CSV table of C-alpha atoms in Angstrom, one decimal:
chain,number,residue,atom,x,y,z
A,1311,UNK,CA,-1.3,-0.1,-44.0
A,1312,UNK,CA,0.9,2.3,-45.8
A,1313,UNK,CA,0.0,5.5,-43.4
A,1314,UNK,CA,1.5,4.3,-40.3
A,1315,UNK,CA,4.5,2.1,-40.8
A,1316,UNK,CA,4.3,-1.5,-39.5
A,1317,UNK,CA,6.5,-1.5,-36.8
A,1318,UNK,CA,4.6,2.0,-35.1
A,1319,UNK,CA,1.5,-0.3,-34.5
A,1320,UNK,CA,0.8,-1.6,-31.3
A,1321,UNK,CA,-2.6,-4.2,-31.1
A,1322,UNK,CA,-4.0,-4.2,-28.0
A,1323,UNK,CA,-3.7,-8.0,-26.8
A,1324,UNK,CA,-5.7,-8.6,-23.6
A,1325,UNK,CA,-4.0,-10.0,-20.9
A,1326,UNK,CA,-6.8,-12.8,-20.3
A,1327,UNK,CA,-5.5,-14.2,-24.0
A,1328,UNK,CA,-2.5,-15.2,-22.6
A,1329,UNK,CA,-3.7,-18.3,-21.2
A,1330,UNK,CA,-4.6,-19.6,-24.7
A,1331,UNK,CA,-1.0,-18.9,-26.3
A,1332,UNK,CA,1.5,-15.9,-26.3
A,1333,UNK,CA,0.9,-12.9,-27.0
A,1334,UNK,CA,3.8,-12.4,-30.0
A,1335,UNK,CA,1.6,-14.9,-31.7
A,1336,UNK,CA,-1.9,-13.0,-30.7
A,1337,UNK,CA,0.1,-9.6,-32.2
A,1338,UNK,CA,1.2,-11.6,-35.6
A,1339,UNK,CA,-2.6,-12.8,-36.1
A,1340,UNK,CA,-3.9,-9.2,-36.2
A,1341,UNK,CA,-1.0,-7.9,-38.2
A,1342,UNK,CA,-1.7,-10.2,-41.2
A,1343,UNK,CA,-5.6,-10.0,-40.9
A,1344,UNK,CA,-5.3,-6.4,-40.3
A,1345,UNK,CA,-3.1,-6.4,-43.1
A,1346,UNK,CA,-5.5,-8.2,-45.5
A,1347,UNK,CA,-9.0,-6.5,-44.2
A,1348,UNK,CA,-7.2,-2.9,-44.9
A,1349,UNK,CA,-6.5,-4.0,-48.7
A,1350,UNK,CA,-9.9,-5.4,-49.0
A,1351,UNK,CA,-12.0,-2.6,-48.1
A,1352,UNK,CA,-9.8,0.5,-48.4
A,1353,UNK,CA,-10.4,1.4,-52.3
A,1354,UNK,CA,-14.0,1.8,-51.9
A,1355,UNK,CA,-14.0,3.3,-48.9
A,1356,UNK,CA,-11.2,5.9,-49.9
A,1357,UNK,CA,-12.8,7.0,-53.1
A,1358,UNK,CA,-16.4,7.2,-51.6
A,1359,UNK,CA,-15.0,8.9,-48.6
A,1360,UNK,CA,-12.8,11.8,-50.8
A,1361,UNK,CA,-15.8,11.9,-53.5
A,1362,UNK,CA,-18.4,13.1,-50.8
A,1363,UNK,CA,-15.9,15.1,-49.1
A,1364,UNK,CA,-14.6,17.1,-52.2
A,1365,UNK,CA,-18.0,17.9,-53.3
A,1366,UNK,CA,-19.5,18.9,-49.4
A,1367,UNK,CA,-15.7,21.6,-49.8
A,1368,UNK,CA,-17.0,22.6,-52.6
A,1369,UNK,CA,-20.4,24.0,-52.0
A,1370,UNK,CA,-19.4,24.9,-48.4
A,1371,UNK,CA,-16.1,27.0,-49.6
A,1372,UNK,CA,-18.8,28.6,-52.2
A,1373,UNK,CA,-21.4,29.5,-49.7
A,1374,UNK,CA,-19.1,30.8,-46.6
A,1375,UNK,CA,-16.0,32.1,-48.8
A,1376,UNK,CA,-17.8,34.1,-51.1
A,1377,UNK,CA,-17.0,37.2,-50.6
A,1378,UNK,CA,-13.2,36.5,-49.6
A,1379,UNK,CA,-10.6,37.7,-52.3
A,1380,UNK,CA,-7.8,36.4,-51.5
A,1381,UNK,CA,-7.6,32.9,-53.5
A,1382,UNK,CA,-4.6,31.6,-51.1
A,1383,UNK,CA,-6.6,31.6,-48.1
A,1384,UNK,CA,-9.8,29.7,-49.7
A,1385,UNK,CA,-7.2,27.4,-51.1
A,1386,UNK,CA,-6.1,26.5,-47.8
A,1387,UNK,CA,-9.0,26.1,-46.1
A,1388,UNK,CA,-10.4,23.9,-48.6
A,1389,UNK,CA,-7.5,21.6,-48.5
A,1390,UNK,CA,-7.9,21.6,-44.8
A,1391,UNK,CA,-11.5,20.7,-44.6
A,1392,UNK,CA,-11.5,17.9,-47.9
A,1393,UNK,CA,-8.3,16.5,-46.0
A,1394,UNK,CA,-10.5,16.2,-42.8
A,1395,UNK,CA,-13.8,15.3,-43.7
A,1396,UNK,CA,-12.5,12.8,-46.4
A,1397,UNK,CA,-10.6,10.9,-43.1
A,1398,UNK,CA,-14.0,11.8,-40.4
A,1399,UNK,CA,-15.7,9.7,-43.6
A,1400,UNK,CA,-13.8,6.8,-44.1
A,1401,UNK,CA,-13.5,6.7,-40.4
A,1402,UNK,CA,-17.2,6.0,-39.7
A,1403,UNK,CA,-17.7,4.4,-43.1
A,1404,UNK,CA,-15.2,1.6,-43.2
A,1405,UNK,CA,-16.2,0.7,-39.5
A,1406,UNK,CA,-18.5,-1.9,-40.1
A,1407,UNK,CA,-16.9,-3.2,-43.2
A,1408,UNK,CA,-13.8,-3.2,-41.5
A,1409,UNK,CA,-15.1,-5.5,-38.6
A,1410,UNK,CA,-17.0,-8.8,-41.1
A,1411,UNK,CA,-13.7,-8.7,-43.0
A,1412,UNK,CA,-11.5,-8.8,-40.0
A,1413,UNK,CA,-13.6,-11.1,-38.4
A,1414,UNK,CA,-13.6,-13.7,-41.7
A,1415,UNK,CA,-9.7,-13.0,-42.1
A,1416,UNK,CA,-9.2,-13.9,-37.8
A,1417,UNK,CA,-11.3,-17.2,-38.2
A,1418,UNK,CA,-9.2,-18.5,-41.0
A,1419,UNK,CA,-6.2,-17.8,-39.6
A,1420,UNK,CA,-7.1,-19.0,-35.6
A,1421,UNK,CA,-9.2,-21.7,-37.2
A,1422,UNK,CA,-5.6,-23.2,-38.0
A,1423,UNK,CA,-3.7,-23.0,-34.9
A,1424,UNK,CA,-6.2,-24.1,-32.4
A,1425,UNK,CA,-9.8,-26.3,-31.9
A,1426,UNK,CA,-12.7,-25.4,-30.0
A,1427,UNK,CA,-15.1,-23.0,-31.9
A,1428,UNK,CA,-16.5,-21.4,-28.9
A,1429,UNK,CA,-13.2,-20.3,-27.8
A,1430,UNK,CA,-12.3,-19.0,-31.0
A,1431,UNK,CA,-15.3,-17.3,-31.0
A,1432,UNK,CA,-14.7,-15.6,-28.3
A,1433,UNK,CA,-10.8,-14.9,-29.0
A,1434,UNK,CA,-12.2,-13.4,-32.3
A,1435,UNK,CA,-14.6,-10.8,-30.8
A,1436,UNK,CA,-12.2,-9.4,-28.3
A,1437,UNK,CA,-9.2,-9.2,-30.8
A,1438,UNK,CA,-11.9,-7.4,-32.9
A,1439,UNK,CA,-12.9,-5.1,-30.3
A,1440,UNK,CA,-10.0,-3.7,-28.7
A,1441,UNK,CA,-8.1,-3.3,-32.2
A,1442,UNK,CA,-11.2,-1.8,-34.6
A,1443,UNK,CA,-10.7,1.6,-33.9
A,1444,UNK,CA,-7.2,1.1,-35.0
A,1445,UNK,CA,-8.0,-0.2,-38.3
A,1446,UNK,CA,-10.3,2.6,-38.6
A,1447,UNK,CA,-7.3,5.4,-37.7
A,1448,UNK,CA,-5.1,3.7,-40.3
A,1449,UNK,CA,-7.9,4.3,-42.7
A,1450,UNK,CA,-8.2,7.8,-42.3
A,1451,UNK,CA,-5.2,8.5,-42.0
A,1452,UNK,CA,-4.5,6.7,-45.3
A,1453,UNK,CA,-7.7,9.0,-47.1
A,1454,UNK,CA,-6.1,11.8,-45.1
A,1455,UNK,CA,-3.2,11.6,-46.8
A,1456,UNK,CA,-5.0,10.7,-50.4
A,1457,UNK,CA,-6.5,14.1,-50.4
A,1458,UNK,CA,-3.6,15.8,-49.3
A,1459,UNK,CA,-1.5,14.5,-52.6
């Protein structure tokens, strides 16, 4: 989690967790399996994502820059769009993959601290779903930044 340094994220704990344990602890869970998901499915994702994005520039700085002569101005623009369609990519790509690994990586580590599967089913899906689109953000801003170096 590289992009956004640790102590700039904020999880989203929902206030009806607090009557299973505190929140510091709720916070901690999703930092590690955050954490662990990220450096699981990140490679793949990244180089997919900058791969399709590189070659889309490409044939789309070909086709609407074509008759533009000055070479600074393409190069920008092509930077721009790689750098953005590289993080749109591994945005929508690493959703899914994001969401079975952090669900696997939550169960271990809740499976530990408490009993009661239903509960933890339940504590899983709603750490899951108010903190997914964060993982996803510090995915693209990761392959945003890839590009960019």
């Amino acid at each position: 989690m590289a992009a956004i340094p640790r102590q700039e994220i904020r999880f989203k704990i929902n206030p009806k967790l607090g009557s299973l344990g505190p929140q510091l602890q709720y916070s901690k869970i999703m930092d590690l399996a955050l954490d662990k998901a990220n450096r699981e499915i990140i490679l793949p994702v990244i180089q997919r994502s900058v791969t399709i994005a590189s070659r889309t520039t490409k044939e789309l700085i070909l086709k609407d820059y074509a008759l533009e002569s000055n070479n600074n101005t393409i190069t920008r623009f092509a930077h721009l769009m790689v750098g953005t369609l590289a993080g749109s990519l591994a945005h929508v790509t690493c959703k899914e993959p994001l969401r079975v690994s952090l669900y696997s990586n939550l169960r271990n580590l809740i499976q530990n601290l408490m009993s009661g599967s239903e509960t933890i089913e339940q504590l899983i899906h709603m750490l899951i779903n108010d903190n997914l689109d964060l993982g996803c953000a510090i995915i693209e801003a990761v392959a945003t930044r890839q590009v960019a170096s």
